[in-house]
PDB file of C-alpha atoms in Angstrom:
ATOM      1  CA  UNK A   1      12.066  -8.678 -11.061  1.00 95.00           C
ATOM      2  CA  UNK A   2      12.221  -8.259  -6.995  1.00 96.00           C
ATOM      3  CA  UNK A   3      11.872  -4.204  -7.199  1.00 96.00           C
ATOM      4  CA  UNK A   4       8.755  -5.410  -9.566  1.00 97.00           C
ATOM      5  CA  UNK A   5       7.357  -7.716  -6.540  1.00 98.00           C
ATOM      6  CA  UNK A   6       7.615  -5.650  -4.262  1.00 97.00           C
ATOM      7  CA  UNK A   7       6.152  -2.443  -6.594  1.00 97.00           C
ATOM      8  CA  UNK A   8       2.885  -4.805  -7.159  1.00 98.00           C
ATOM      9  CA  UNK A   9       2.240  -5.538  -2.857  1.00 98.00           C
ATOM     10  CA  UNK A  10       3.341  -1.885  -2.338  1.00 97.00           C
ATOM     11  CA  UNK A  11       0.226  -1.593  -5.298  1.00 97.00           C
ATOM     12  CA  UNK A  12      -1.803  -4.458  -2.798  1.00 97.00           C
ATOM     13  CA  UNK A  13      -1.640  -2.371   0.009  1.00 96.00           C
ATOM     14  CA  UNK A  14      -3.748   0.253  -0.714  1.00 97.00           C
ATOM     15  CA  UNK A  15      -6.692  -2.281  -2.125  1.00 96.00           C
ATOM     16  CA  UNK A  16      -7.159  -3.912   1.409  1.00 95.00           C
ATOM     17  CA  UNK A  17      -6.836  -0.878   2.867  1.00 95.00           C
ATOM     18  CA  UNK A  18      -9.569   0.640   0.978  1.00 96.00           C
ATOM     19  CA  UNK A  19     -11.652  -2.774   1.191  1.00 96.00           C
ATOM     20  CA  UNK A  20     -11.432  -3.307   4.438  1.00 95.00           C
ATOM     21  CA  UNK A  21     -13.685  -0.063   4.994  1.00 93.00           C
ATOM     22  CA  UNK A  22     -16.305  -1.524   2.522  1.00 95.00           C
ATOM     23  CA  UNK A  23     -16.565  -4.977   4.315  1.00 96.00           C
ATOM     24  CA  UNK A  24     -18.166  -3.606   7.489  1.00 94.00           C
ATOM     25  CA  UNK A  25     -16.490  -5.521  10.057  1.00 94.00           C
ATOM     26  CA  UNK A  26     -15.746  -8.409   7.887  1.00 95.00           C
ATOM     27  CA  UNK A  27     -19.730  -7.926   7.673  1.00 96.00           C
ATOM     28  CA  UNK A  28     -20.283  -8.456   4.127  1.00 96.00           C
ATOM     29  CA  UNK A  29     -18.983 -11.031   2.030  1.00 97.00           C
ATOM     30  CA  UNK A  30     -17.867 -10.327  -1.129  1.00 96.00           C
ATOM     31  CA  UNK A  31     -16.152  -7.211  -0.099  1.00 96.00           C
ATOM     32  CA  UNK A  32     -14.384  -9.581   3.118  1.00 97.00           C
ATOM     33  CA  UNK A  33     -13.410 -12.290   0.411  1.00 98.00           C
ATOM     34  CA  UNK A  34     -11.589  -9.691  -2.194  1.00 97.00           C
ATOM     35  CA  UNK A  35      -9.921  -7.929   0.652  1.00 97.00           C
ATOM     36  CA  UNK A  36      -8.751 -11.558   2.280  1.00 97.00           C
ATOM     37  CA  UNK A  37      -7.550 -11.530  -1.309  1.00 98.00           C
ATOM     38  CA  UNK A  38      -5.541  -8.598  -2.027  1.00 98.00           C
ATOM     39  CA  UNK A  39      -3.998  -9.018   1.716  1.00 97.00           C
ATOM     40  CA  UNK A  40      -2.611 -12.427   0.476  1.00 98.00           C
ATOM     41  CA  UNK A  41      -1.310 -11.077  -2.580  1.00 98.00           C
ATOM     42  CA  UNK A  42       0.738  -8.532  -0.859  1.00 98.00           C
ATOM     43  CA  UNK A  43       1.772 -10.343   1.454  1.00 97.00           C
ATOM     44  CA  UNK A  44       2.972 -12.830  -1.405  1.00 98.00           C
ATOM     45  CA  UNK A  45       4.452 -10.144  -3.612  1.00 98.00           C
ATOM     46  CA  UNK A  46       6.600  -9.004  -0.278  1.00 98.00           C
ATOM     47  CA  UNK A  47       8.248 -12.491   0.292  1.00 98.00           C
ATOM     48  CA  UNK A  48       8.837 -13.379  -2.774  1.00 98.00           C
ATOM     49  CA  UNK A  49      10.671  -9.635  -2.945  1.00 98.00           C
ATOM     50  CA  UNK A  50      12.806 -10.095   0.023  1.00 97.00           C
ATOM     51  CA  UNK A  51      14.139 -13.162  -1.621  1.00 97.00           C
ATOM     52  CA  UNK A  52      16.782 -10.338  -3.143  1.00 96.00           C
ATOM     53  CA  UNK A  53      16.203  -7.561  -1.681  1.00 95.00           C
ATOM     54  CA  UNK A  54      17.241  -5.946   1.913  1.00 95.00           C
ATOM     55  CA  UNK A  55      14.417  -6.440   4.608  1.00 96.00           C
ATOM     56  CA  UNK A  56      14.032  -3.072   6.404  1.00 93.00           C
ATOM     57  CA  UNK A  57      14.369  -1.311   2.734  1.00 93.00           C
ATOM     58  CA  UNK A  58      11.326  -4.111   1.446  1.00 95.00           C
ATOM     59  CA  UNK A  59       9.422  -2.950   3.703  1.00 95.00           C
ATOM     60  CA  UNK A  60       9.914   0.565   4.250  1.00 94.00           C
ATOM     61  CA  UNK A  61       9.044   0.911   0.547  1.00 95.00           C
ATOM     62  CA  UNK A  62       5.987  -1.416   0.640  1.00 96.00           C
ATOM     63  CA  UNK A  63       4.531   0.455   3.805  1.00 95.00           C
ATOM     64  CA  UNK A  64       5.519   3.850   2.093  1.00 95.00           C
ATOM     65  CA  UNK A  65       4.466   3.027  -1.133  1.00 96.00           C
ATOM     66  CA  UNK A  66       0.592   1.780   0.588  1.00 96.00           C
ATOM     67  CA  UNK A  67       0.813   4.651   3.535  1.00 95.00           C
ATOM     68  CA  UNK A  68       0.918   7.154  -0.569  1.00 96.00           C
ATOM     69  CA  UNK A  69      -1.511   4.725  -2.095  1.00 96.00           C
ATOM     70  CA  UNK A  70      -4.424   4.715   0.764  1.00 96.00           C
ATOM     71  CA  UNK A  71      -4.181   8.491   1.834  1.00 96.00           C
ATOM     72  CA  UNK A  72      -4.541   9.080  -1.985  1.00 96.00           C
ATOM     73  CA  UNK A  73      -7.474   7.097  -2.221  1.00 96.00           C
ATOM     74  CA  UNK A  74      -9.038   8.502   0.670  1.00 96.00           C
ATOM     75  CA  UNK A  75      -9.021  11.920  -0.231  1.00 96.00           C
ATOM     76  CA  UNK A  76     -10.621  10.660  -3.733  1.00 96.00           C
ATOM     77  CA  UNK A  77     -12.580   8.370  -2.259  1.00 96.00           C
ATOM     78  CA  UNK A  78     -14.235   9.715   0.942  1.00 95.00           C
ATOM     79  CA  UNK A  79     -13.168  13.418   0.475  1.00 96.00           C
ATOM     80  CA  UNK A  80     -10.263  13.310   3.496  1.00 96.00           C
ATOM     81  CA  UNK A  81      -8.559  16.253   3.471  1.00 96.00           C
ATOM     82  CA  UNK A  82      -5.465  17.583   0.870  1.00 95.00           C
ATOM     83  CA  UNK A  83      -3.774  20.316   3.273  1.00 96.00           C
ATOM     84  CA  UNK A  84      -0.840  21.091   2.114  1.00 97.00           C
ATOM     85  CA  UNK A  85       0.637  19.609   5.117  1.00 96.00           C
ATOM     86  CA  UNK A  86      -0.425  16.316   4.989  1.00 95.00           C
ATOM     87  CA  UNK A  87       0.887  16.704   0.910  1.00 96.00           C
ATOM     88  CA  UNK A  88       3.844  17.921   1.523  1.00 97.00           C
ATOM     89  CA  UNK A  89       3.730  14.456   4.152  1.00 95.00           C
ATOM     90  CA  UNK A  90       3.388  12.625   1.065  1.00 95.00           C
ATOM     91  CA  UNK A  91       5.914  13.902  -0.735  1.00 96.00           C
ATOM     92  CA  UNK A  92       8.271  13.129   1.905  1.00 96.00           C
ATOM     93  CA  UNK A  93       7.435   9.852   2.091  1.00 95.00           C
ATOM     94  CA  UNK A  94       8.111   9.431  -1.523  1.00 94.00           C
ATOM     95  CA  UNK A  95      11.168  11.378  -1.568  1.00 95.00           C
ATOM     96  CA  UNK A  96      12.160   8.664   1.095  1.00 93.00           C
ATOM     97  CA  UNK A  97      11.172   5.425  -1.366  1.00 92.00           C
ATOM     98  CA  UNK A  98      13.377   6.994  -3.978  1.00 93.00           C
ATOM     99  CA  UNK A  99      16.451   7.747  -2.217  1.00 93.00           C
ATOM    100  CA  UNK A 100      15.878   3.390  -0.341  1.00 88.00           C
ATOM    101  CA  UNK A 101      15.961   2.548  -4.078  1.00 88.00           C
ATOM    102  CA  UNK A 102      18.712   4.393  -5.188  1.00 91.00           C
ATOM    103  CA  UNK A 103      21.051   3.405  -2.456  1.00 88.00           C
ATOM    104  CA  UNK A 104      19.917   0.087  -2.573  1.00 76.00           C
TER     105      UNK A 104
END
């Protein structure tokens, strides 16, 4: 169950990171409320996962999922570059996440 909590926490990461862009410096009410709610959910699920997972593993996986998701959404939503080097780096992050899961 801890890995499921960690997955949900990681998936919340790109939601709030992208949400920050839409808050326009927290000057827009609804995007700000949504972004803050997803931030709280992300930390909350991470906290639940940390009850039984090592903190180093959980934090690395949490931020890795967030990094991959935020980068992918940036490419999709904001036409950020999807160069071979950038995609290779995302693949390396993903391989690190898988490695941490296998060794946990």
